[in-house]
C-alpha cells in the first residue's frame, strides 16, 4: 500500500476470500484496527457465522455493530491513526431495504463520508451482478442498488480489488 492509498473497495462473490483479503490488508497497516460489522443476527445460523468471523479475525480489533447508520459511524471513526474495515456493504443495503430507508440518499451519505478520509478504510461488498437476472422485484432492486453503490464507491476509492477463489485482482489503483 502506498502512503496515498486511503480507501479500498474489495468486491467478490460469496466465500470468495474477499473478507480475508481485506483483513490481511488491514493487518499490514500496523494501525489501530476497527471492524465495522453491518450484519444482524436474526437466527442461530447467523449468530454462528458472526462468531466464526470474530474467531477468524482474532484479537486486536475494535468491533462496532452498525446495521443502519454507517455513514455517521464512519465519520466518528475517521482518524489518521486507524484502519477501519467495513464488512459488508451488501448486508448494509439489505438492512436499509428492510427498514424502508431511502437507499439513494443513504448511498450518497456514505460516498460523502469517504471524502478526505484520514487513515485507512477498507470496504467489503458482494458482487451480485454477475449472475442471472433475479426472478422477483425485491431481488432485482437489491442487485440494482448494489451495482449503483459499487460504481459510486469505486469512482472515489483509491483502490478496487475483485476477489475470486481467494485471488485478488486489482482493478484500480
N, CA, C and O of each residue as an XYZ file, in Angstrom:
692
protein
N       0.842     -1.185      0.000
C       0.000      0.000      0.000
C       0.882      1.240      0.000
O       1.783      1.373      0.828
N       0.620      2.129     -0.916
C       1.359      3.379     -0.928
C       0.772      4.312      0.116
O      -0.349      4.110      0.584
N       1.535      5.330      0.478
C       1.093      6.279      1.502
C      -0.165      7.021      1.072
O      -0.916      7.507      1.918
N      -0.406      7.116     -0.250
C      -1.559      7.873     -0.716
C      -2.853      7.054     -0.732
O      -3.934      7.619     -0.901
N      -2.759      5.731     -0.559
C      -3.962      4.897     -0.564
C      -4.672      5.041      0.762
O      -4.112      4.758      1.821
N      -5.907      5.484      0.689
C      -6.706      5.634      1.907
C      -7.936      4.743      1.862
O      -8.267      4.090      2.852
N      -8.620      4.709      0.716
C      -9.880      3.989      0.615
C      -9.767      2.868     -0.412
O      -9.345      3.083     -1.548
N     -10.157      1.654      0.020
C     -10.105      0.479     -0.844
C     -11.453     -0.219     -0.827
O     -12.014     -0.476      0.238
N     -11.967     -0.524     -2.004
C     -13.180     -1.313     -2.155
C     -12.760     -2.719     -2.556
O     -12.005     -2.899     -3.511
N     -13.257     -3.727     -1.813
C     -12.958     -5.129     -2.101
C     -14.271     -5.829     -2.432
O     -15.141     -5.983     -1.575
N     -14.399     -6.248     -3.685
C     -15.603     -6.922     -4.164
C     -15.315     -8.399     -4.414
O     -14.175     -8.782     -4.677
N     -16.346     -9.216     -4.330
C     -16.226    -10.630     -4.654
C     -17.527    -11.333     -4.372
O     -18.444    -10.760     -3.784
N     -17.604    -12.573     -4.792
C     -18.790    -13.373     -4.542
C     -18.763    -13.966     -3.148
O     -17.819    -13.753     -2.387
N     -19.800    -14.709     -2.824
C     -19.875    -15.386     -1.530
C     -18.738    -16.402     -1.422
O     -18.486    -17.173     -2.348
N     -18.066    -16.386     -0.288
C     -16.957    -17.295      0.008
C     -15.808    -17.171     -0.987
O     -15.114    -18.148     -1.267
N     -15.614    -15.982     -1.512
C     -14.550    -15.747     -2.492
C     -13.198    -15.483     -1.843
O     -12.161    -15.587     -2.499
N     -13.205    -15.139     -0.544
C     -11.973    -14.765      0.134
C     -11.813    -13.263      0.285
O     -10.758    -12.786      0.703
N     -12.855    -12.515     -0.053
C     -12.756    -11.050     -0.014
C     -12.536    -10.517      1.393
O     -11.732     -9.604      1.581
N     -13.231    -11.065      2.386
C     -13.066    -10.587      3.764
C     -11.666    -10.897      4.280
O     -11.029    -10.045      4.900
N     -11.185    -12.112      4.028
C      -9.835    -12.483      4.465
C      -8.789    -11.587      3.816
O      -7.824    -11.185      4.466
N      -8.975    -11.270      2.533
C      -8.057    -10.378      1.834
C      -8.069     -8.983      2.455
O      -7.011     -8.396      2.685
N      -9.257     -8.453      2.725
C      -9.362     -7.121      3.334
C      -8.732     -7.113      4.727
O      -8.060     -6.151      5.097
N      -8.944     -8.172      5.493
C      -8.338     -8.256      6.825
C      -6.812     -8.292      6.726
O      -6.121     -7.692      7.550
N      -6.294     -8.987      5.732
C      -4.843     -9.023      5.509
C      -4.306     -7.620      5.202
O      -3.267     -7.220      5.726
N      -5.012     -6.888      4.361
C      -4.607     -5.510      4.068
C      -4.639     -4.660      5.338
O      -3.741     -3.852      5.572
N      -5.675     -4.846      6.154
C      -5.810     -4.063      7.399
C      -4.666     -4.365      8.352
O      -4.105     -3.453      8.960
N      -4.316     -5.639      8.487
C      -3.224     -6.021      9.404
C      -1.877     -5.446      8.964
O      -1.010     -5.187      9.799
N      -1.702     -5.249      7.669
C      -0.441     -4.748      7.127
C      -0.180     -3.296      7.484
O       0.944     -2.822      7.326
N      -1.184     -2.579      7.961
C      -1.009     -1.161      8.228
C      -0.313     -0.898      9.552
O       0.383      0.108      9.694
N      -0.487     -1.781     10.516
C       0.090     -1.556     11.837
C      -0.659     -0.531     12.657
O      -0.237     -0.190     13.762
N      -1.767     -0.034     12.131
C      -2.560      0.971     12.830
C      -3.557      0.309     13.776
O      -3.728     -0.910     13.776
N      -4.202      1.136     14.572
C      -5.308      0.688     15.418
C      -6.424      0.192     14.496
O      -6.875      0.933     13.623
N      -6.878     -1.066     14.680
C      -7.823     -1.686     13.752
C      -9.253     -1.674     14.299
O      -9.501     -2.056     15.443
N     -10.189     -1.224     13.449
C     -11.615     -1.196     13.785
C     -12.375     -1.988     12.731
O     -12.195     -1.788     11.530
N     -13.225     -2.889     13.203
C     -14.052     -3.715     12.326
C     -15.494     -3.270     12.475
O     -16.063     -3.353     13.564
N     -16.090     -2.798     11.389
C     -17.474     -2.351     11.407
C     -18.319     -3.431     10.743
O     -18.261     -3.635      9.530
N     -19.103     -4.115     11.568
C     -19.954     -5.205     11.101
C     -21.354     -4.668     10.832
O     -21.948     -4.006     11.683
N     -21.871     -4.955      9.655
C     -23.200     -4.467      9.300
C     -24.278     -5.537      9.444
O     -25.466     -5.248      9.299
N     -23.865     -6.767      9.727
C     -24.839     -7.857      9.808
C     -25.665     -7.778     11.087
O     -25.284     -7.149     12.075
N     -26.805     -8.440     11.021
C     -27.671     -8.570     12.187
C     -27.963    -10.057     12.381
O     -28.226    -10.775     11.416
N     -27.915    -10.512     13.625
C     -28.122    -11.929     13.923
C     -29.599    -12.188     14.178
O     -30.087    -12.039     15.298
N     -30.297    -12.577     13.128
C     -31.727    -12.861     13.249
C     -32.014    -14.310     13.625
O     -33.120    -14.628     14.064
N     -31.019    -15.200     13.456
C     -31.240    -16.614     13.757
C     -29.939    -17.259     14.231
O     -28.882    -16.630     14.201
N     -30.021    -18.501     14.664
C     -28.856    -19.207     15.199
C     -27.751    -19.365     14.163
O     -26.570    -19.235     14.487
N     -28.127    -19.644     12.922
C     -27.117    -19.822     11.876
C     -26.304    -18.542     11.691
O     -25.083    -18.602     11.544
N     -26.970    -17.380     11.697
C     -26.260    -16.115     11.534
C     -25.408    -15.820     12.763
O     -24.301    -15.298     12.625
N     -25.889    -16.137     13.951
C     -25.083    -15.955     15.164
C     -23.806    -16.791     15.084
O     -22.740    -16.339     15.503
N     -23.910    -18.001     14.551
C     -22.735    -18.862     14.391
C     -21.763    -18.281     13.366
O     -20.549    -18.329     13.565
N     -22.284    -17.739     12.283
C     -21.428    -17.099     11.271
C     -20.653    -15.918     11.865
O     -19.455    -15.757     11.631
N     -21.366    -15.106     12.632
C     -20.736    -13.935     13.253
C     -19.641    -14.378     14.221
O     -18.549    -13.808     14.227
N     -19.925    -15.379     15.029
C     -18.929    -15.894     15.976
C     -17.707    -16.438     15.231
O     -16.573    -16.219     15.657
N     -17.936    -17.142     14.125
C     -16.831    -17.693     13.329
C     -15.988    -16.567     12.737
O     -14.760    -16.650     12.723
N     -16.644    -15.515     12.249
C     -15.906    -14.366     11.702
C     -15.034    -13.726     12.781
O     -13.875    -13.399     12.524
N     -15.576    -13.546     13.976
C     -14.800    -12.947     15.071
C     -13.600    -13.816     15.422
O     -12.497    -13.314     15.634
N     -13.825    -15.116     15.480
C     -12.736    -16.045     15.797
C     -11.663    -16.024     14.714
O     -10.471    -16.010     15.020
N     -12.076    -16.021     13.464
C     -11.126    -15.980     12.352
C     -10.293    -14.701     12.360
O      -9.103    -14.725     12.047
N     -10.930    -13.582     12.722
C     -10.215    -12.297     12.775
C      -9.152    -12.297     13.850
O      -8.066    -11.751     13.656
N      -9.458    -12.905     14.985
C      -8.520    -12.923     16.097
C      -8.552    -11.640     16.904
O      -9.404    -10.772     16.711
N      -7.603    -11.550     17.808
C      -7.528    -10.394     18.715
C      -7.003     -9.162     17.977
O      -6.502     -9.249     16.856
N      -7.133     -8.032     18.633
C      -6.557     -6.796     18.102
C      -7.507     -5.949     17.283
O      -7.070     -5.032     16.588
N      -8.804     -6.238     17.350
C      -9.798     -5.470     16.618
C     -10.793     -4.844     17.581
O     -11.192     -5.467     18.565
N     -11.186     -3.629     17.300
C     -12.304     -2.986     17.999
C     -13.514     -3.212     17.094
O     -13.527     -2.753     15.952
N     -14.525     -3.913     17.595
C     -15.681     -4.257     16.770
C     -16.837     -3.304     17.036
O     -17.160     -2.990     18.181
N     -17.449     -2.855     15.949
C     -18.609     -1.970     16.003
C     -19.722     -2.630     15.208
O     -19.514     -3.003     14.053
N     -20.889     -2.781     15.796
C     -22.040     -3.329     15.087
C     -22.905     -2.169     14.612
O     -23.507     -1.457     15.416
N     -22.959     -1.988     13.295
C     -23.612     -0.813     12.709
C     -24.511     -1.269     11.555
O     -24.085     -1.252     10.400
N     -25.736     -1.673     11.851
C     -26.606     -2.164     10.783
C     -27.202     -1.082      9.885
O     -27.539     -1.372      8.737
N     -27.343      0.149     10.364
C     -28.014      1.187      9.567
C     -27.223      2.478      9.409
O     -27.052      2.943      8.282
N     -26.746      3.061     10.466
C     -26.146      4.403     10.434
C     -24.660      4.380     10.078
O     -23.838      4.979     10.773
N     -24.326      3.691      9.001
C     -22.925      3.528      8.602
C     -22.226      4.850      8.292
O     -21.136      5.070      8.820
N     -22.778      5.743      7.473
C     -22.057      6.987      7.177
C     -21.723      7.800      8.432
O     -20.603      8.293      8.564
N     -22.665      7.943      9.338
C     -22.424      8.690     10.574
C     -21.350      8.010     11.418
O     -20.472      8.678     11.965
N     -21.418      6.691     11.522
C     -20.438      5.970     12.328
C     -19.033      6.105     11.727
O     -18.055      6.254     12.460
N     -18.934      6.055     10.412
C     -17.622      6.210      9.777
C     -17.033      7.591     10.045
O     -15.834      7.721     10.288
N     -17.866      8.612     10.000
C     -17.371      9.959     10.308
C     -16.805     10.022     11.719
O     -15.821     10.722     11.959
N     -17.412      9.299     12.654
C     -16.940      9.280     14.035
C     -15.628      8.506     14.176
O     -14.861      8.762     15.104
N     -15.361      7.568     13.273
C     -14.144      6.751     13.344
C     -12.972      7.349     12.563
O     -11.848      6.858     12.657
N     -13.231      8.394     11.802
C     -12.201      8.972     10.936
C     -11.013      9.461     11.754
O     -11.141     10.373     12.570
N      -9.854      8.842     11.526
C      -8.620      9.229     12.221
C      -7.426      8.710     11.441
O      -7.464      7.608     10.895
N      -6.380      9.495     11.391
C      -5.161      9.110     10.693
C      -4.510      7.883     11.343
O      -3.724      7.190     10.697
N      -4.825      7.613     12.592
C      -4.200      6.512     13.324
C      -5.002      5.214     13.276
O      -4.666      4.260     13.978
N      -6.050      5.161     12.466
C      -6.922      3.995     12.442
C      -7.010      3.377     11.050
O      -6.918      4.057     10.028
N      -7.190      2.078     11.057
C      -7.643      1.376      9.868
C      -9.043      0.877     10.206
O      -9.271      0.269     11.253
N      -9.971      1.147      9.299
C     -11.370      0.773      9.503
C     -11.764     -0.167      8.364
O     -11.602      0.156      7.188
N     -12.282     -1.332      8.739
C     -12.746     -2.314      7.770
C     -14.257     -2.466      7.934
O     -14.737     -2.807      9.015
N     -14.997     -2.216      6.869
C     -16.453     -2.363      6.877
C     -16.795     -3.648      6.127
O     -16.415     -3.824      4.970
N     -17.519     -4.544      6.801
C     -17.890     -5.821      6.195
C     -19.335     -6.128      6.572
O     -19.580     -6.462      7.731
N     -20.293     -6.037      5.679
C     -20.128     -5.713      4.278
C     -21.241     -4.773      3.816
O     -22.270     -4.630      4.477
N     -21.017     -4.152      2.691
C     -21.959     -3.161      2.184
C     -23.267     -3.779      1.701
O     -24.315     -3.139      1.795
N     -23.232     -5.002      1.189
C     -24.478     -5.601      0.722
C     -25.387     -5.970      1.887
O     -26.608     -5.896      1.749
N     -24.833     -6.364      3.025
C     -25.670     -6.583      4.208
C     -26.255     -5.253      4.680
O     -27.409     -5.191      5.106
N     -25.458     -4.198      4.602
C     -25.955     -2.862      4.959
C     -27.129     -2.474      4.059
O     -28.145     -1.968      4.535
N     -26.978     -2.715      2.750
C     -28.069     -2.419      1.820
C     -29.327     -3.215      2.162
O     -30.437     -2.685      2.107
N     -29.152     -4.479      2.511
C     -30.297     -5.307      2.914
C     -31.000     -4.698      4.112
O     -32.227     -4.604      4.138
N     -30.219     -4.284      5.107
C     -30.797     -3.665      6.302
C     -31.573     -2.399      5.948
O     -32.659     -2.160      6.476
N     -31.009     -1.593      5.054
C     -31.685     -0.363      4.633
C     -32.993     -0.664      3.920
O     -34.012     -0.016      4.161
N     -32.951     -1.660      3.037
C     -34.166     -2.016      2.307
C     -35.243     -2.522      3.261
O     -36.413     -2.164      3.124
N     -34.854     -3.350      4.221
C     -35.835     -3.895      5.166
C     -36.412     -2.795      6.065
O     -37.560     -2.882      6.499
N     -35.609     -1.763      6.341
C     -36.068     -0.641      7.167
C     -36.783      0.428      6.333
O     -37.246      1.439      6.863
N     -36.865      0.188      5.020
C     -37.509      1.116      4.086
C     -36.894      2.513      4.133
O     -37.590      3.529      4.137
N     -35.571      2.520      4.167
C     -34.792      3.759      4.159
C     -34.570      4.177      2.702
O     -34.541      3.321      1.818
N     -34.417      5.454      2.445
C     -34.105      5.968      1.111
C     -32.684      5.516      0.742
O     -31.701      6.073      1.231
N     -32.590      4.513     -0.114
C     -31.312      3.895     -0.471
C     -30.380      4.884     -1.170
O     -29.190      4.943     -0.860
N     -30.910      5.650     -2.097
C     -30.062      6.600     -2.832
C     -29.475      7.650     -1.894
O     -28.298      7.991     -2.007
N     -30.274      8.157     -0.983
C     -29.777      9.149     -0.021
C     -28.746      8.532      0.911
O     -27.739      9.166      1.227
N     -28.984      7.305      1.352
C     -28.025      6.634      2.231
C     -26.710      6.378      1.501
O     -25.633      6.538      2.074
N     -26.804      5.977      0.228
C     -25.597      5.766     -0.573
C     -24.818      7.049     -0.770
O     -23.589      7.054     -0.697
N     -25.527      8.132     -1.019
C     -24.885      9.445     -1.175
C     -24.189      9.854      0.120
O     -23.071     10.369      0.088
N     -24.839      9.630      1.249
C     -24.237      9.952      2.548
C     -22.980      9.127      2.768
O     -21.988      9.632      3.295
N     -23.015      7.861      2.367
C     -21.823      7.012      2.523
C     -20.683      7.525      1.658
O     -19.558      7.675      2.135
N     -20.965      7.791      0.399
C     -19.922      8.301     -0.502
C     -19.359      9.616      0.035
O     -18.146      9.822      0.006
N     -20.215     10.500      0.522
C     -19.744     11.772      1.092
C     -18.876     11.554      2.323
O     -17.948     12.327      2.562
N     -19.157     10.517      3.110
C     -18.356     10.259      4.315
C     -16.949      9.792      3.972
O     -16.065      9.801      4.828
N     -16.737      9.384      2.724
C     -15.429      8.891      2.304
C     -14.473     10.014      1.912
O     -13.262      9.802      1.840
N     -15.006     11.200      1.659
C     -14.149     12.299      1.220
C     -13.197     12.698      2.339
O     -13.557     12.705      3.517
N     -11.993     13.023      1.946
C     -10.958     13.444      2.898
C     -10.762     12.427      4.017
O     -10.525     12.802      5.165
N     -10.862     11.137      3.684
C     -10.674     10.099      4.692
C      -9.269     10.192      5.251
O      -8.305     10.410      4.517
N      -9.166     10.025      6.551
C      -7.877     10.004      7.236
C      -7.632      8.570      7.669
O      -8.569      7.882      8.073
N      -6.416      8.115      7.596
C      -6.123      6.733      7.943
C      -6.410      5.832      6.768
O      -6.214      6.215      5.614
N      -6.879      4.619      7.067
C      -7.099      3.600      6.034
C      -8.509      3.053      6.170
O      -8.928      2.704      7.274
N      -9.249      2.970      5.072
C     -10.609      2.456      5.061
C     -10.716      1.363      4.012
O     -10.352      1.552      2.852
N     -11.228      0.204      4.447
C     -11.464     -0.916      3.541
C     -12.952     -1.242      3.574
O     -13.523     -1.457      4.643
N     -13.573     -1.277      2.410
C     -14.996     -1.556      2.282
C     -15.161     -2.872      1.528
O     -14.699     -3.004      0.394
N     -15.818     -3.842      2.153
C     -16.031     -5.156      1.553
C     -17.477     -5.247      1.105
O     -18.383     -4.797      1.807
N     -17.695     -5.841     -0.087
C     -19.052     -5.997     -0.569
C     -19.145     -7.177     -1.529
O     -18.174     -7.538     -2.194
N     -20.324     -7.762     -1.585
C     -20.587     -8.871     -2.507
C     -20.931     -8.327     -3.883
O     -21.786     -7.453     -4.021
N     -20.267     -8.845     -4.889
C     -20.632     -8.522     -6.259
C     -21.776     -9.458     -6.630
O     -21.584    -10.667     -6.755
N     -22.955     -8.896     -6.804
C     -24.139     -9.718     -7.063
C     -24.656     -9.566     -8.485
O     -25.683    -10.151     -8.829
N     -23.979     -8.807     -9.302
C     -24.478     -8.533    -10.649
C     -23.917     -9.434    -11.727
O     -24.098     -9.144    -12.909
N     -23.246    -10.508    -11.372
C     -22.638    -11.367    -12.389
C     -23.492    -12.577    -12.752
O     -23.167    -13.312    -13.684
N     -24.578    -12.784    -12.022
C     -25.415    -13.954    -12.259
C     -26.615    -13.631    -13.117
O     -26.662    -12.611    -13.804
N     -27.585    -14.527    -13.060
C     -28.798    -14.342    -13.838
C     -29.644    -13.223    -13.235
O     -29.450    -12.835    -12.083
N     -30.576    -12.716    -14.022
C     -31.486    -11.687    -13.538
C     -32.413    -12.346    -12.512
O     -33.051    -13.355    -12.813
N     -32.488    -11.781    -11.305
C     -33.358    -12.371    -10.279
C     -34.813    -12.432    -10.737
O     -35.254    -11.639    -11.570
N     -35.549    -13.394    -10.172
C     -36.920    -13.625    -10.612
C     -37.976    -12.826     -9.862
O     -39.168    -12.957    -10.140
N     -37.535    -11.981     -8.889
C     -38.535    -11.197     -8.168
C     -38.079     -9.750     -8.038
O     -36.891     -9.435     -8.112
N     -39.062     -8.890     -7.843
C     -38.826     -7.444     -7.835
C     -37.826     -7.022     -6.752
O     -36.910     -6.250     -7.032
N     -37.991     -7.517     -5.525
C     -37.099     -7.093     -4.451
C     -35.652     -7.499     -4.731
O     -34.734     -6.714     -4.493
N     -35.442     -8.703     -5.229
C     -34.085     -9.160     -5.543
C     -33.479     -8.336     -6.673
O     -32.289     -8.023     -6.643
N     -34.295     -7.979     -7.679
C     -33.793     -7.127     -8.771
C     -33.434     -5.740     -8.255
O     -32.409     -5.177     -8.641
N     -34.274     -5.188     -7.383
C     -33.974     -3.881     -6.799
C     -32.686     -3.941     -5.978
O     -31.856     -3.035     -6.057
N     -32.518     -4.999     -5.196
C     -31.297     -5.167     -4.401
C     -30.070     -5.197     -5.311
O     -29.093     -4.489     -5.067
N     -30.125     -6.012     -6.352
C     -28.995     -6.107     -7.286
C     -28.685     -4.751     -7.898
O     -27.521     -4.370     -8.021
N     -29.729     -4.022     -8.281
C     -29.528     -2.706     -8.893
C     -28.945     -1.712     -7.893
O     -28.031     -0.961     -8.235
N     -29.452     -1.697     -6.681
C     -28.904     -0.811     -5.635
C     -27.431     -1.117     -5.390
O     -26.605     -0.209     -5.302
N     -27.109     -2.404     -5.280
C     -25.716     -2.794     -5.024
C     -24.813     -2.355     -6.170
O     -23.736     -1.804     -5.941
N     -25.248     -2.596     -7.390
C     -24.442     -2.199     -8.546
C     -24.182     -0.704     -8.600
O     -23.062     -0.266     -8.864
N     -25.230      0.079     -8.347
C     -25.050      1.540     -8.358
C     -24.133      1.998     -7.219
O     -23.276      2.859     -7.418
N     -24.315      1.418     -6.023
C     -23.460      1.793     -4.892
C     -22.001      1.445     -5.175
O     -21.107      2.248     -4.907
N     -21.760      0.263     -5.711
C     -20.381     -0.132     -6.030
C     -19.746      0.825     -7.026
O     -18.580      1.194     -6.881
N     -20.503      1.226     -8.033
C     -19.962      2.168     -9.018
C     -19.596      3.500     -8.376
O     -18.548      4.071     -8.676
N     -20.454      3.991     -7.497
C     -20.199      5.284     -6.849
C     -18.976      5.210     -5.942
O     -18.157      6.129     -5.918
N     -18.858      4.125     -5.206
C     -17.704      3.986     -4.313
C     -16.432      3.753     -5.113
O     -15.391      4.332     -4.803
N     -16.503      2.918     -6.130
C     -15.317      2.665     -6.963
C     -14.795      3.950     -7.602
O     -13.588      4.111     -7.781
N     -15.693      4.852     -7.940
C     -15.287      6.115     -8.562
C     -14.439      6.972     -7.628
O     -13.562      7.702     -8.091
N     -14.685      6.894     -6.319
C     -13.943      7.736     -5.375
C     -12.861      6.973     -4.609
O     -12.028      7.591     -3.947
N     -12.861      5.647     -4.690
C     -11.865      4.848     -3.968
C     -10.505      4.973     -4.630
O     -10.393      5.166     -5.841
N      -9.477      4.857     -3.805
C      -8.111      4.866     -4.335
C      -7.768      3.538     -5.006
O      -7.039      3.499     -5.997
N      -8.310      2.444     -4.447
C      -8.059      1.104     -4.967
C      -9.376      0.338     -5.034
O     -10.286      0.560     -4.235
N      -9.453     -0.573     -6.011
C     -10.570     -1.508     -6.087
C      -9.988     -2.875     -6.441
O      -9.197     -3.006     -7.374
N     -10.399     -3.894     -5.673
C      -9.997     -5.269     -5.934
C     -11.237     -6.116     -6.159
O     -12.287     -5.874     -5.564
N     -11.104     -7.109     -7.022
C     -12.117     -8.143     -7.175
C     -11.448     -9.444     -6.752
O     -10.374     -9.784     -7.249
N     -12.083    -10.174     -5.834
C     -11.507    -11.415     -5.315
C     -12.356    -12.589     -5.769
O     -13.577    -12.583     -5.612
N     -11.699    -13.600     -6.336
C     -12.353    -14.853     -6.722
C     -11.409    -15.990     -6.366
O     -10.214    -15.923     -6.653
N     -11.942    -17.034     -5.742
C     -11.161    -18.209     -5.357
C      -9.960    -17.823     -4.495
O      -8.908    -18.460     -4.556
N     -10.131    -16.769     -3.691
C      -9.055    -16.328     -2.807
C      -7.975    -15.512     -3.492
O      -6.988    -15.136     -2.860
N      -8.145    -15.237     -4.754
C      -7.131    -14.498     -5.513
C      -7.621    -13.096     -5.832
O      -8.647    -12.930     -6.491
N      -6.883    -12.069     -5.361
C      -7.300    -10.689     -5.635
C      -6.819    -10.210     -7.010
O      -5.668    -10.408     -7.397
N      -7.730     -9.583     -7.715
C      -7.408     -8.947     -8.992
C      -7.549     -7.452     -8.779
O      -8.636     -6.970     -8.459
N      -6.460     -6.714     -8.953
C      -6.508     -5.273     -8.775
C      -7.130     -4.642    -10.006
O      -6.664     -4.817    -11.132
N      -8.210     -3.896     -9.749
C      -8.951     -3.270    -10.844
C      -8.671     -1.773    -10.962
O      -8.832     -1.178    -12.028
N      -8.248     -1.178     -9.842
C      -7.986      0.261     -9.836
C      -6.902      0.546     -8.808
O      -6.844     -0.093     -7.757
N      -6.049      1.506     -9.118
C      -5.065      1.960     -8.144
C      -3.669      1.486     -8.405
O      -2.755      1.808     -7.646
